[in-house]
XYZ file of C-alpha atoms in Angstrom:
489
model
C 10.574 -24.165 -4.429
C 9.295 -27.525 -2.350
C 6.276 -25.299 -0.985
C 5.714 -24.297 -4.530
C 5.353 -27.469 -6.253
C 2.868 -29.470 -6.213
C 0.760 -31.975 -7.981
C -0.311 -31.276 -11.315
C -3.022 -30.526 -10.834
C -2.269 -27.580 -8.309
C 0.725 -26.333 -10.767
C -1.755 -26.014 -13.039
C -4.138 -23.936 -9.859
C -1.287 -22.635 -9.302
C -0.366 -20.918 -13.140
C -3.561 -20.133 -14.011
C -3.601 -17.503 -10.908
C -0.508 -16.551 -11.557
C -0.927 -15.668 -15.698
C -4.128 -13.688 -14.237
C -1.694 -11.563 -11.330
C 0.623 -11.097 -14.462
C -2.005 -9.361 -16.765
C -3.754 -7.360 -14.197
C -0.813 -6.497 -13.269
C 0.292 -5.436 -16.156
C -2.365 -4.614 -18.446
C -2.714 -0.698 -19.249
C 0.260 -0.153 -16.420
C 0.761 3.537 -16.930
C -3.413 4.772 -17.401
C -4.756 2.082 -15.101
C -5.398 3.772 -12.179
C -5.114 7.451 -12.783
C -1.711 8.962 -12.185
C -2.662 11.068 -8.371
C -1.695 14.274 -6.156
C 0.536 10.975 -3.975
C 1.789 8.356 -6.314
C 3.164 12.604 -7.819
C 4.324 13.249 -5.200
C 6.277 9.489 -4.663
C 7.723 9.588 -7.790
C 9.279 13.150 -7.482
C 11.391 12.762 -4.496
C 12.253 9.350 -6.026
C 13.495 10.801 -9.765
C 15.044 13.779 -7.114
C 17.316 11.267 -5.090
C 18.486 9.053 -8.759
C 19.328 12.388 -10.230
C 21.392 13.715 -7.036
C 18.838 16.438 -5.889
C 18.272 15.145 -2.373
C 15.569 13.578 -0.551
C 12.529 15.830 -1.458
C 10.076 18.258 -3.680
C 11.285 20.900 -5.637
C 10.147 24.200 -5.376
C 12.283 26.399 -7.559
C 15.389 25.224 -10.371
C 17.880 25.770 -7.152
C 15.698 25.002 -4.529
C 14.373 21.354 -3.018
C 13.191 20.936 -0.033
C 12.816 18.617 2.367
C 9.653 17.330 3.694
C 9.602 14.914 6.356
C 5.824 14.488 8.420
C 3.612 14.732 5.531
C 5.533 12.911 2.760
C 5.186 9.214 5.370
C 6.610 6.934 2.662
C 10.214 5.676 4.109
C 13.747 5.215 2.750
C 13.051 0.702 2.585
C 10.804 1.932 -0.817
C 12.018 5.874 -2.066
C 15.740 4.493 -2.132
C 15.552 1.011 -4.371
C 12.821 3.213 -6.615
C 15.608 5.790 -7.079
C 17.874 3.512 -7.996
C 15.055 1.680 -10.260
C 14.816 4.957 -12.257
C 18.490 5.820 -12.165
C 17.953 2.713 -14.224
C 15.648 2.439 -16.968
C 14.483 6.162 -17.199
C 12.994 8.330 -14.391
C 9.349 7.913 -16.156
C 5.841 6.465 -15.113
C 5.817 3.181 -16.929
C 8.877 2.205 -15.023
C 7.972 3.019 -11.706
C 4.723 1.164 -11.901
C 7.291 -1.349 -13.315
C 9.115 -1.375 -10.087
C 6.038 -1.649 -8.210
C 4.541 -4.637 -10.164
C 7.611 -6.480 -9.296
C 6.772 -6.052 -5.496
C 2.994 -7.302 -5.652
C 4.648 -9.911 -7.603
C 6.739 -11.030 -4.321
C 4.044 -10.009 -2.382
C 1.857 -12.291 -3.994
C 4.352 -15.195 -3.861
C 5.327 -14.375 -0.555
C 1.943 -15.031 0.691
C 1.231 -18.256 -1.234
C 4.595 -19.748 0.935
C 3.840 -18.831 4.207
C 0.514 -20.189 3.814
C 1.932 -23.453 2.604
C 4.319 -23.727 5.831
C 1.184 -22.957 8.622
C -1.511 -24.871 6.750
C -1.200 -26.716 2.921
C -0.705 -26.320 -0.106
C -4.517 -25.850 -1.052
C -4.870 -23.713 1.899
C -2.030 -21.724 0.063
C -3.206 -22.109 -3.367
C -7.120 -20.668 -2.388
C -5.685 -17.327 -0.236
C -3.688 -16.711 -3.259
C -6.833 -16.654 -6.069
C -8.450 -14.354 -3.464
C -5.769 -11.813 -2.523
C -4.817 -12.166 -6.859
C -8.358 -11.677 -7.575
C -8.835 -8.701 -4.755
C -9.526 -5.390 -7.179
C -7.868 -2.929 -3.991
C -4.132 -5.164 -4.781
C -3.846 -3.588 -7.851
C -5.579 -0.098 -6.912
C -2.748 0.479 -4.388
C -0.473 -1.844 -5.760
C 0.305 -0.365 -9.244
C 1.046 3.137 -7.690
C 3.353 4.035 -5.947
C 2.894 4.243 -2.873
C 4.029 2.238 0.167
C 1.248 0.214 1.152
C 2.197 -2.988 -0.863
C 5.766 -2.304 -0.182
C 5.195 -2.453 3.680
C 3.628 -5.539 3.457
C 5.949 -7.718 1.575
C 8.885 -6.684 3.793
C 5.753 -7.852 6.330
C 5.702 -11.317 4.712
C 9.056 -11.134 4.476
C 9.552 -10.964 8.084
C 6.330 -14.100 8.649
C 8.129 -16.104 5.768
C 11.234 -16.275 8.071
C 9.642 -16.541 11.394
C 7.499 -19.716 9.697
C 11.384 -20.773 8.414
C 13.062 -20.074 12.429
C 10.451 -21.985 13.864
C 10.663 -25.388 12.600
C 14.230 -25.628 10.777
C 17.649 -26.790 12.991
C 20.121 -24.882 10.778
C 20.495 -20.761 10.646
C 17.858 -19.933 12.901
C 20.248 -16.898 14.305
C 20.345 -15.621 10.881
C 16.590 -16.612 9.861
C 15.574 -14.857 13.063
C 17.556 -11.430 12.424
C 16.593 -11.511 8.932
C 12.693 -11.992 10.371
C 13.543 -8.719 12.396
C 15.753 -6.965 9.699
C 12.287 -6.630 6.865
C 9.990 -6.091 10.150
C 12.110 -3.164 10.695
C 12.285 -2.464 7.023
C 7.812 -3.066 6.611
C 7.613 -0.200 9.881
C 10.382 1.795 8.456
C 8.650 1.705 4.946
C 4.999 3.636 6.418
C 4.306 4.974 9.918
C 1.038 3.373 8.822
C 3.120 -0.051 9.993
C 3.622 0.889 13.649
C 0.912 -1.108 14.431
C 3.282 -4.312 13.859
C 5.480 -3.089 17.147
C 2.670 -5.284 19.355
C 2.045 -7.896 17.365
C 5.879 -8.259 17.592
C 6.171 -8.170 21.460
C 3.178 -10.451 21.205
C 4.529 -13.362 18.892
C 7.972 -13.049 20.468
C 5.940 -13.398 23.272
C 4.138 -16.297 23.035
C 7.208 -18.400 21.073
C 9.051 -17.482 24.172
C 6.055 -19.241 26.478
C 6.049 -22.033 24.269
C 9.604 -22.724 24.842
C 10.191 -22.159 20.167
C 12.416 -19.271 21.494
C 15.347 -18.675 23.566
C 16.199 -15.159 25.704
C 19.162 -14.925 22.807
C 17.118 -15.090 19.767
C 14.099 -12.595 20.748
C 17.345 -10.482 21.601
C 18.532 -10.632 17.957
C 15.587 -10.557 17.103
C 14.242 -6.821 18.143
C 18.185 -5.444 17.553
C 17.684 -6.092 14.293
C 14.093 -4.890 14.256
C 15.121 -1.047 15.474
C 18.429 -0.767 12.990
C 16.247 -0.325 10.072
C 14.013 1.922 11.831
C 16.649 3.964 13.441
C 17.523 4.532 10.088
C 14.325 5.389 9.336
C 14.239 7.982 11.623
C 17.895 9.477 11.470
C 17.124 10.014 7.958
C 13.608 11.101 7.743
C 12.612 13.112 10.393
C 16.043 15.852 10.753
C 14.410 18.852 12.482
C 11.333 17.197 14.111
C 11.358 16.347 17.806
C 10.073 12.715 18.552
C 6.581 14.782 20.191
C 6.346 17.235 16.775
C 6.020 13.483 15.378
C 3.570 11.431 17.754
C 1.784 14.546 18.239
C 0.832 14.492 14.211
C 0.403 10.209 13.444
C -2.255 10.917 16.556
C -4.336 12.218 13.937
C -2.541 13.141 10.920
C -6.386 14.146 9.076
C -7.262 16.640 12.368
C -10.253 15.554 12.823
C -12.284 16.928 14.763
C -14.458 14.800 16.799
C -12.775 11.902 16.745
C -15.952 9.859 18.905
C -17.781 10.864 15.821
C -14.907 9.571 13.380
C -15.241 6.574 14.864
C -18.522 5.604 14.704
C -19.338 6.519 10.930
C -16.218 4.509 10.274
C -17.330 1.912 12.063
C -20.863 2.184 10.116
C -19.145 2.268 6.604
C -16.910 -1.012 7.527
C -20.978 -2.542 7.782
C -22.852 -0.905 5.495
C -20.501 -0.011 2.278
C -19.893 -2.666 -0.230
C -16.831 -2.170 -0.418
C -16.384 -2.834 3.110
C -19.178 -5.757 3.505
C -16.831 -8.281 2.357
C -13.829 -6.982 4.555
C -15.973 -6.439 7.274
C -17.421 -10.421 6.835
C -13.558 -11.669 5.711
C -12.564 -10.224 9.949
C -15.721 -11.110 11.708
C -15.467 -15.240 10.265
C -11.054 -15.135 12.027
C -12.355 -13.467 14.596
C -14.501 -16.957 14.849
C -12.525 -19.008 14.083
C -9.652 -17.805 16.280
C -11.370 -17.686 19.904
C -12.824 -21.329 18.796
C -9.203 -22.444 18.400
C -8.711 -20.282 22.140
C -11.710 -21.974 23.383
C -10.683 -25.662 22.175
C -7.862 -25.187 23.434
C -5.891 -26.167 20.045
C -2.398 -24.791 19.258
C -2.318 -21.196 16.959
C 0.575 -19.839 14.784
C 2.329 -17.751 15.606
C 2.903 -15.764 12.388
C -1.533 -16.064 12.496
C -1.653 -14.521 15.900
C 0.731 -11.441 15.169
C -1.220 -11.780 11.883
C -4.227 -11.314 13.769
C -2.901 -8.436 16.063
C -1.221 -6.388 13.472
C -4.639 -6.292 11.432
C -6.840 -5.631 14.440
C -4.730 -2.657 15.043
C -5.163 -1.799 11.534
C -8.577 -1.388 11.388
C -8.397 0.491 15.173
C -6.266 3.222 13.457
C -8.771 3.370 10.776
C -11.588 3.882 13.514
C -9.712 6.931 14.096
C -8.933 8.574 10.501
C -11.205 10.065 7.792
C -12.368 6.744 7.043
C -10.182 6.048 3.221
C -10.397 2.835 2.279
C -6.336 2.657 1.466
C -5.998 2.499 5.237
C -7.632 -0.859 6.024
C -6.227 -2.727 2.510
C -3.005 -4.277 4.285
C -5.832 -5.722 6.867
C -7.388 -7.009 4.090
C -4.532 -8.491 2.356
C -3.530 -10.250 5.473
C -7.004 -11.661 6.310
C -7.770 -12.685 2.630
C -4.603 -14.651 3.661
C -6.370 -16.328 6.168
C -10.048 -16.437 5.075
C -9.895 -19.996 3.280
C -8.559 -21.220 6.500
C -11.033 -19.744 8.846
C -14.234 -20.519 6.071
C -12.975 -23.858 6.628
C -13.419 -24.103 10.443
C -16.579 -22.136 10.359
C -18.209 -24.621 7.715
C -16.721 -27.932 9.165
C -18.729 -26.604 12.945
C -21.643 -25.821 11.055
C -21.783 -28.798 9.474
C -20.909 -31.191 12.456
C -24.345 -28.949 14.080
C -26.160 -29.959 11.574
C -25.602 -33.262 11.469
C -24.371 -33.080 8.012
C -22.981 -35.722 6.555
C -22.934 -35.030 2.176
C -19.209 -37.053 1.729
C -18.875 -33.893 0.088
C -18.579 -31.297 1.479
C -15.225 -30.459 1.516
C -15.968 -29.176 -1.620
C -17.883 -26.428 -0.319
C -14.870 -24.300 0.419
C -13.378 -24.408 -2.454
C -15.991 -23.402 -4.151
C -16.478 -20.820 -2.597
C -13.065 -19.739 -3.348
C -13.690 -20.251 -6.640
C -17.650 -17.960 -6.799
C -15.278 -15.326 -5.157
C -11.986 -15.321 -7.140
C -14.358 -15.376 -10.263
C -16.328 -12.220 -8.232
C -13.390 -10.506 -8.028
C -12.424 -10.998 -12.492
C -15.757 -9.531 -12.654
C -14.683 -5.610 -10.856
C -11.435 -6.494 -12.098
C -12.568 -5.887 -15.171
C -15.398 -4.035 -15.195
C -16.823 -2.173 -11.952
C -12.782 -1.266 -10.344
C -11.342 1.491 -9.708
C -8.324 0.405 -11.973
C -11.435 -0.834 -14.883
C -12.106 2.630 -14.873
C -9.233 3.429 -16.268
C -8.918 0.666 -19.411
C -9.690 3.821 -21.194
C -7.946 6.492 -20.447
C -5.597 7.929 -22.378
C -4.672 11.178 -19.589
C -0.365 9.437 -19.256
C -0.090 9.182 -22.877
C -1.822 13.206 -23.137
C 0.867 14.188 -20.953
C 3.448 12.757 -21.899
C 3.375 14.101 -25.563
C 2.174 16.749 -24.128
C 5.402 17.678 -22.354
C 7.450 16.761 -25.629
C 6.329 19.101 -27.079
C 6.015 22.392 -24.327
C 8.502 23.753 -22.575
C 8.438 24.387 -19.288
C 10.845 27.272 -18.208
C 8.524 29.827 -15.814
C 6.103 27.277 -14.856
C 4.368 26.951 -11.745
C 2.501 24.014 -10.561
C -0.120 24.512 -8.301
C -0.553 21.712 -6.364
C -0.656 18.905 -8.723
C 2.910 17.589 -8.634
C 0.781 14.353 -10.460
C 1.147 16.800 -13.213
C 4.477 18.290 -12.574
C 5.749 14.471 -12.932
C 5.594 14.634 -16.455
C 7.764 17.780 -16.488
C 11.819 17.119 -17.846
C 14.285 18.635 -16.370
C 14.045 20.820 -13.335
C 13.474 24.321 -14.579
C 9.759 25.167 -12.897
C 8.262 25.605 -9.317
C 6.021 24.343 -7.680
C 3.421 24.953 -4.723
C 2.001 21.987 -2.813
C -0.391 22.625 -0.336
C 0.556 19.126 1.738
C -1.512 18.331 4.625
C -4.810 21.138 4.983
C -5.800 20.373 7.837
C -2.218 20.857 9.680
C -1.076 23.694 7.076
C 1.549 21.981 6.238
C 2.647 23.397 2.198
C 5.847 23.401 0.575
C 6.690 26.904 -1.865
C 4.784 28.712 -0.433
C 7.190 31.681 -1.991
C 6.017 30.889 -4.517
C 2.653 32.392 -4.350
C 3.090 35.895 -4.178
C 4.752 35.361 -7.223
C 1.935 34.551 -8.995
C -0.019 36.968 -7.427
C 2.474 39.302 -8.945
C 1.940 37.474 -12.488
C 5.611 36.502 -12.474
C 5.288 33.293 -14.056
C 4.491 32.667 -17.516
C 2.048 29.192 -17.534
C 1.022 27.453 -14.445
C -0.821 24.780 -14.418
C -3.727 23.553 -11.755
C -6.493 21.513 -11.197
C -9.879 22.921 -12.692
C -11.562 23.264 -9.587
C -9.245 24.881 -7.704
C -9.133 28.151 -10.213
C -12.963 28.293 -9.979
C -12.873 27.796 -5.711
C -9.691 30.155 -5.317
C -9.869 33.214 -3.755
C -7.886 35.821 -4.148
C -6.442 34.732 -7.680
C -4.667 37.519 -10.006
C -7.570 36.147 -12.443
C -6.490 39.948 -14.533
C -3.612 38.436 -14.903
C -3.449 35.134 -16.357
C -6.505 32.960 -18.746
C -7.058 29.752 -19.469
C -5.934 28.760 -22.649
C -6.643 24.853 -22.449
C -7.930 22.402 -19.930
C -7.657 19.128 -19.959
C -9.042 15.729 -17.717
C -10.056 18.216 -14.923
C -6.650 20.473 -15.226
C -6.232 24.885 -16.724
C -3.115 25.538 -18.197
C -3.153 28.876 -17.813
C -0.717 31.845 -19.549
C -0.050 35.634 -18.333
C -2.521 38.165 -20.374
C -0.326 40.406 -22.296
C 0.202 43.985 -21.480
């Protein structure tokens, strides 16, 4: 608690930031952002686990099918969520409350880390930037693995800072740092890039004589434990080469060089990513300037920088979804205040500007950026689009009033999650590029007109080739989803 307690002014600003985060993380929680495809799949898996049906997706009333590679979120998120749903009920509101808990822990840990590495004021500024960053809520309120993974990363960094400065419980602290690093990697394969960052961090500490061979061994062995458990739980039946080949090109992009070039252009031409690109460039400058001046850099910052750089490199080879940069965006914001201070201090020195109020420039810039973030969160962001939506409410009411027996959910897990009970069928095209589907056997039943009711996206219905239109007709369309019923003979 000593690292949270500050002066009255500092405590005031900390309280304002926390209240702001609480408001935006809970406002219209079940509606904003809209429940979407991946979230529907992860929710279903956790619900199946909580109800004793196993780690998989339901394809029929009798069958739950395990899908390993494509359902990338691992047990560090799915099993705690399953427990939470078991206690509080299998609703989307309960699942999102669970995610908000992770979001708030992320804010707390990021504050503690920057407070220990730099200062209380820098921690406040970093917290303000993160708490007003719109993608935090777009990704953090939904049931996906990004924020839980970052929380485990932050926990690992936090334990590492305590290990460096503490004389007691050092073995326990380095063990916990390794365990939480392993949990981070096991949460989602995008965090695999943390492994090189861990190696570099351990090497740096060993070079600085801040860690012994014994503690280095404890660190890596404790990291391996959660990863080994993840491989055993999630990839049963898949060879290591199959797993590796899938993640080397998960979106099955046709031309890697063209994809990299296009993504680089996006990072500097798209207004949504320009903020991050500028922050990371500024961070690069601050890192290399201190290396040039032979100034010490905290191992936590080194580890975070390598991790973020590798996230960017991994993003460049993908289809270019902004979500794949989210981890690096959050981490870079933690170090933006310090990077700004280093850059502006050098700038003021170069132009011989001796303004006695120059120490207020960085806080002023942080406040301005935070106010812009609040404006976007309120009016012009992904979460703001759905503040007036009632889609979740509609589906809850719909399935409270309608029976789902002999119903097929055609590639709409975000709708199927609202269904009560298990008496339904499901077909999912999880990876179109890789041809990985779940419930493919239900397509033959669809062709034969077996199902009484079918839910599917209207866009898929319009473009579906070979859909047995003579056997079904649309009875209603809601929120771009079509509800079909079997034609009477």
